[in-house]
Coordinates of C-alpha atoms in Angstrom, one line a residue:
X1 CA 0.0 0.0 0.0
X2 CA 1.7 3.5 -0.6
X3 CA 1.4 5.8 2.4
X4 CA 2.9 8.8 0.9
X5 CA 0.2 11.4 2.5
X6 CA 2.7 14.4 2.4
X7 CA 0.2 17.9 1.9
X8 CA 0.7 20.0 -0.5
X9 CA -0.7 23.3 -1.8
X10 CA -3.3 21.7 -3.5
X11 CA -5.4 20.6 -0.2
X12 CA -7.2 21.7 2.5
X13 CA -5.0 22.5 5.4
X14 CA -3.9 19.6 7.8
X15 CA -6.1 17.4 5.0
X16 CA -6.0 13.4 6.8
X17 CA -6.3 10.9 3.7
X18 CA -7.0 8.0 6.1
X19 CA -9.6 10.3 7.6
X20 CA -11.1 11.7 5.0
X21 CA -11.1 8.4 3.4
X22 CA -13.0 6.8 6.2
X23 CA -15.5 9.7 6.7
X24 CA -16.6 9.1 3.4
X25 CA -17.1 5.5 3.3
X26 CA -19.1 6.2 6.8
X27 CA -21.3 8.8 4.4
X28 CA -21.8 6.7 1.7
X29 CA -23.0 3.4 4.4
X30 CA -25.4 5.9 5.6
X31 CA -26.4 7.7 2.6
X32 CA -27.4 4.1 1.0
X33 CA -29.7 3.4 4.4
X34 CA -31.6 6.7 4.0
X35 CA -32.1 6.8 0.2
X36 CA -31.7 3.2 -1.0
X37 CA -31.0 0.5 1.4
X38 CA -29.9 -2.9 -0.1
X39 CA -29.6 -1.0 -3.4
X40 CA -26.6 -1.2 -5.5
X41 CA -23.8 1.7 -6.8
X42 CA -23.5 1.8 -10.1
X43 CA -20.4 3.3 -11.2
X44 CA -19.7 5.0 -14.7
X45 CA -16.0 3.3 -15.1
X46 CA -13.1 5.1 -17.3
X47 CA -10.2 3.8 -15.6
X48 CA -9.1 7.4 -14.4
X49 CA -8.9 8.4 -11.0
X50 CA -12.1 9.9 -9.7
X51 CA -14.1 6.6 -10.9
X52 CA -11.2 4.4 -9.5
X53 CA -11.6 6.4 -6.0
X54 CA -15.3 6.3 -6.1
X55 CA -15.6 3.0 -7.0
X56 CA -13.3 1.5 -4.3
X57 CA -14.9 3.9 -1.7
X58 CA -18.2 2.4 -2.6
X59 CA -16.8 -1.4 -2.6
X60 CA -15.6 -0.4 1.9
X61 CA -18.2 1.4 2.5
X62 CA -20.8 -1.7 1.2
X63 CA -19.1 -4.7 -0.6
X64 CA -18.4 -5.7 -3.9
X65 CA -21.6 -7.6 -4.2
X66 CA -23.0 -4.2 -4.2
X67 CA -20.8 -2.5 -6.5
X68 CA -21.9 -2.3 -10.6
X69 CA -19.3 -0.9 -12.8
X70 CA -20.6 0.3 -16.5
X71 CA -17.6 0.5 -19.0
X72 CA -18.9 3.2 -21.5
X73 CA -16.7 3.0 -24.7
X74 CA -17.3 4.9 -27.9
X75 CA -16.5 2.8 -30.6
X76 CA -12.4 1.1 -30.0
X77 CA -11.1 2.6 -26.6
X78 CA -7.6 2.6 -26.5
X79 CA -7.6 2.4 -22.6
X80 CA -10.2 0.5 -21.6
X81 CA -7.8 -2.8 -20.2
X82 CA -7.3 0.3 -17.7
X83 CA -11.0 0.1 -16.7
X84 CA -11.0 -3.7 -17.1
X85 CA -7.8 -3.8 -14.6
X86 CA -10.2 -1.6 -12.1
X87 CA -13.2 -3.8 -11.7
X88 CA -11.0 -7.5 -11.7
X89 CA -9.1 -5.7 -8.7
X90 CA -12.4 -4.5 -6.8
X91 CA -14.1 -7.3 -7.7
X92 CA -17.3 -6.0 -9.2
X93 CA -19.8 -7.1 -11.8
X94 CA -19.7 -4.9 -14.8
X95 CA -21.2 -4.5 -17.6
X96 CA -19.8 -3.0 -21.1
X97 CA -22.0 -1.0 -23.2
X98 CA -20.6 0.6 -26.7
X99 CA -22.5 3.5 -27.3
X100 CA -21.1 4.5 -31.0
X101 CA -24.2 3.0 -32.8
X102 CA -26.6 4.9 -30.9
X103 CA -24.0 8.2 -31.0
X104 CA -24.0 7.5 -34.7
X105 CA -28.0 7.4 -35.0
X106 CA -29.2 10.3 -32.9
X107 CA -26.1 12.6 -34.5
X108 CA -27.5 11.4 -37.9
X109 CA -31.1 12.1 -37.2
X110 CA -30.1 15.6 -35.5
X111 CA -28.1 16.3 -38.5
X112 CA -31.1 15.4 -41.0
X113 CA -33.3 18.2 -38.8
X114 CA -30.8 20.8 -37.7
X115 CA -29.2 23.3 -39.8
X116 CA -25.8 23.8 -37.7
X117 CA -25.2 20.7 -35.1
X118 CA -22.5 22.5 -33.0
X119 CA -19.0 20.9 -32.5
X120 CA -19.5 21.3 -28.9
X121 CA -22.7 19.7 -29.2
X122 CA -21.3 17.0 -30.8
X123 CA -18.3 16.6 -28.0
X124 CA -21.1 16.8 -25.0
X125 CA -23.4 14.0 -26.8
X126 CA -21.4 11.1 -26.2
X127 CA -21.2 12.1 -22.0
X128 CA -24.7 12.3 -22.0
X129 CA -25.7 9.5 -23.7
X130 CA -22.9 7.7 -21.3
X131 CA -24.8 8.8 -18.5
X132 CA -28.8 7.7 -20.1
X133 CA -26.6 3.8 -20.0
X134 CA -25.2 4.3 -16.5
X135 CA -29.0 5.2 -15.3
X136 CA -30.6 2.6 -16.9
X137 CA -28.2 -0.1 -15.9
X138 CA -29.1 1.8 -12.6
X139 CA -32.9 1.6 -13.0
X140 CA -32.6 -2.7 -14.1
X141 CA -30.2 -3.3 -11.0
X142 CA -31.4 -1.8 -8.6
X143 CA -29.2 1.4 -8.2
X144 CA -28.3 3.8 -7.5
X145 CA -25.3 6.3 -9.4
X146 CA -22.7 7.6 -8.2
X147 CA -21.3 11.1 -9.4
X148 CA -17.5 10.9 -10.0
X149 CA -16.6 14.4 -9.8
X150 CA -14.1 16.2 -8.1
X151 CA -13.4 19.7 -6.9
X152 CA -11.1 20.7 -9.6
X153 CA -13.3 19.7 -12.6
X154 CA -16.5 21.5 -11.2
X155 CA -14.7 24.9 -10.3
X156 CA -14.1 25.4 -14.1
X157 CA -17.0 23.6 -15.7
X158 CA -15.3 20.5 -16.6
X159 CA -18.4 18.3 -16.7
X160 CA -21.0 18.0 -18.9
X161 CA -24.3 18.8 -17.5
X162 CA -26.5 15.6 -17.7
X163 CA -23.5 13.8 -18.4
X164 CA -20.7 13.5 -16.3
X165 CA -21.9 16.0 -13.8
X166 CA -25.4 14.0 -13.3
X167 CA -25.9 11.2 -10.8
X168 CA -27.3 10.9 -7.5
X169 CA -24.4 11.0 -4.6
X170 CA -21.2 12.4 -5.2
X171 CA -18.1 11.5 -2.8
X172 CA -15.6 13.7 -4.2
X173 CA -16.9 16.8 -5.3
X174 CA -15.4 18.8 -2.4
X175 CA -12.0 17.2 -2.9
X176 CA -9.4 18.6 -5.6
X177 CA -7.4 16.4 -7.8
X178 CA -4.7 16.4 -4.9
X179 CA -7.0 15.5 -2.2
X180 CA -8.5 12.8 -4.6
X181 CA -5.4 11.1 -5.5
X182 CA -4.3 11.1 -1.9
X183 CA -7.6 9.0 -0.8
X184 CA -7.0 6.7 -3.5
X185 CA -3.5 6.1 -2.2
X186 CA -4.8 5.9 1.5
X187 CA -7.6 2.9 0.2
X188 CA -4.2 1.1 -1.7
X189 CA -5.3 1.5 -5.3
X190 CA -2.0 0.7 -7.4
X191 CA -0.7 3.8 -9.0
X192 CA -1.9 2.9 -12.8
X193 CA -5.5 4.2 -11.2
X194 CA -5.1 7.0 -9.2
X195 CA -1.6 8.5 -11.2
X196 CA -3.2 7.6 -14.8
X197 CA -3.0 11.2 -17.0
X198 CA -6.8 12.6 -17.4
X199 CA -8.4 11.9 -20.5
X200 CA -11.7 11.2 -21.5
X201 CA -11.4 8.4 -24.0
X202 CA -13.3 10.7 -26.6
X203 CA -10.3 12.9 -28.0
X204 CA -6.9 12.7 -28.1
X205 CA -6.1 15.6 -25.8
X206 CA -5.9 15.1 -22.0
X207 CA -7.9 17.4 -19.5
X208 CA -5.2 19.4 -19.2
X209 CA -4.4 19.9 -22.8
X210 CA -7.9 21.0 -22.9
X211 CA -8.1 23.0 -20.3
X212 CA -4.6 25.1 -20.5
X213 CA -3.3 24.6 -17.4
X214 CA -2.4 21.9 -14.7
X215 CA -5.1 20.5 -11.7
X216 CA -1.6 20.7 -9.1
X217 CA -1.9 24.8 -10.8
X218 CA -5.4 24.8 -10.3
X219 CA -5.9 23.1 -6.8
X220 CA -3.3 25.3 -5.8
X221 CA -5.2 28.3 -6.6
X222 CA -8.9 26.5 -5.1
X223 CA -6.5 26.0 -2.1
X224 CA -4.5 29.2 -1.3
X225 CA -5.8 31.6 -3.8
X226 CA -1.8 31.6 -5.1
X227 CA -0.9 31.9 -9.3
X228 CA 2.0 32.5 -10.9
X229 CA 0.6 32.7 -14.5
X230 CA -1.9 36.2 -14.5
X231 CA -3.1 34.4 -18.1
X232 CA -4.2 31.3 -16.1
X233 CA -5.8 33.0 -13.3
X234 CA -7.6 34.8 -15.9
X235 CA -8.5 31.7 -17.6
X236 CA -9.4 29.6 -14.6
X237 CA -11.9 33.3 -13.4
X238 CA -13.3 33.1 -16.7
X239 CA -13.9 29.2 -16.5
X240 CA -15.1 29.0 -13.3
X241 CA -18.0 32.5 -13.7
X242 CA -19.2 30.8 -16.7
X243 CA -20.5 28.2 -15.1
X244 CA -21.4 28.4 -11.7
X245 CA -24.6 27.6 -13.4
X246 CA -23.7 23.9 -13.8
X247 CA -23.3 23.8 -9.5
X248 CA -26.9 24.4 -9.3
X249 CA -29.6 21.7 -9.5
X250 CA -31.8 23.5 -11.1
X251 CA -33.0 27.5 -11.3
X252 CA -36.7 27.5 -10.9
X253 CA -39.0 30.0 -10.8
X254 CA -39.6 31.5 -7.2
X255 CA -44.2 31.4 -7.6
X256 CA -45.5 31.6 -4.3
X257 CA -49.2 31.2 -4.3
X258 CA -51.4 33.0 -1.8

């Protein structure tokens, strides 16, 4: 197991892996008992870290017999013996669903009625048809689905909403990438999880790429307010206003009948 805790900029202050680590499994046994008891987690797999951590959070906290990975590939993922590595080690059932034939048909038919499909349409598709699978796997098991995201991801609108950002508890969306990485290592997942480099298995750039700059840059900035780069601070601002929207369930008009 690797017990390398040592803080750094990008966490909380004083932040306890092992404790955090076991306050969460303590929230997710109890979450399960109010909202779904003897249901199943179904977790969205990619092989990356946040899933990884989730997943092996949800395996202490109830048992792999309780655990449901859904491997989500779009067409040939290069890295998917990643995500198959994840749930041999856990344990879990999983199931693999492809969804390129269904990407293909809907992006065909919205192409036949639309006169401009958008190219970021088109790159937030496949996460939301990723998450319709991981809900209805969810929905035939017994489930219930966990959110993978972290910190980091939220604070500059790195999840797509209805996609990766949906589900219905999330373990690690006050943690940064650092604090994330560091619960993996305190719950023993081998490196190749919680150290592989962010990427989505849709494009060939990594988060990072897309983004511009680095999580350790950015949890350092969540963390202590500190940047070096005035571009990236400007860049992460920018990110991070835009869309504050996707932190909120849902705006809804404030009637109040008398």
């Amino acid at each position: 197991m690797i017990t390398d805790f040592k803080i750094c900029e990008g966490m909380a202050k004083n932040f306890d892996a092992i404790k955090v680590k076991n306050d969460i499994v303590a929230w997710i046994r109890n979450w399960f008992e109010e909202n779904g008891p003897g249901c199943n987690a179904i977790v969205a797999i990619s092989g990356g870290k946040d899933s990884s951590v989730v997943a092996a959070l949800c395996v202490e906290a109830l048992g792999s017999d309780r655990v449901i990975g859904v491997l989500l590939p779009k067409g040939e993922q290069f890295d998917i013996d990643v995500s198959l590595a994840l749930v041999k080690h856990l344990g879990i059932k999983h199931y693999e669903i492809n969804i390129q034939k269904c990407f293909d048909g809907l992006l065909d038919e919205m192409k036949k009625q639309l006169p401009d499909v958008k190219t970021q349409t088109v790159t937030n598709l496949p996460p939301r048809l990723r998450m319709a699978a991981t809900y209805a796997v969810s929905q035939s098991c017994n489930g219930r689905v966990a959110n993978t995201c972290n910190l980091s991801e939220d604070w500059v609108g790195y999840a797509t909403r209805y996609g990766d950002g949906a589900g219905d508890f999330s373990p690690l969306s006050r943690l940064t990438v650092q604090e994330v990485k560091a619960v993996g290592r305190a719950l023993g997942l081998p490196s190749m999880f919680v150290d592989k480099t962010p990427i989505d298995g849709l494009q060939p750039k990594t988060d990072e790429e897309n983004l511009g700059f680095t999580y350790a840059v950015l949890d350092r900035y969540i963390r202590t307010g500190k940047i070096d780069d005035m571009s990236v601070k400007e860049n992460i601002d920018r990110r991070h206003n835009a869309n504050l929207f996707k932190l909120r369930f849902m705006d809804c008009f404030p009637f109040n009948p008398e």
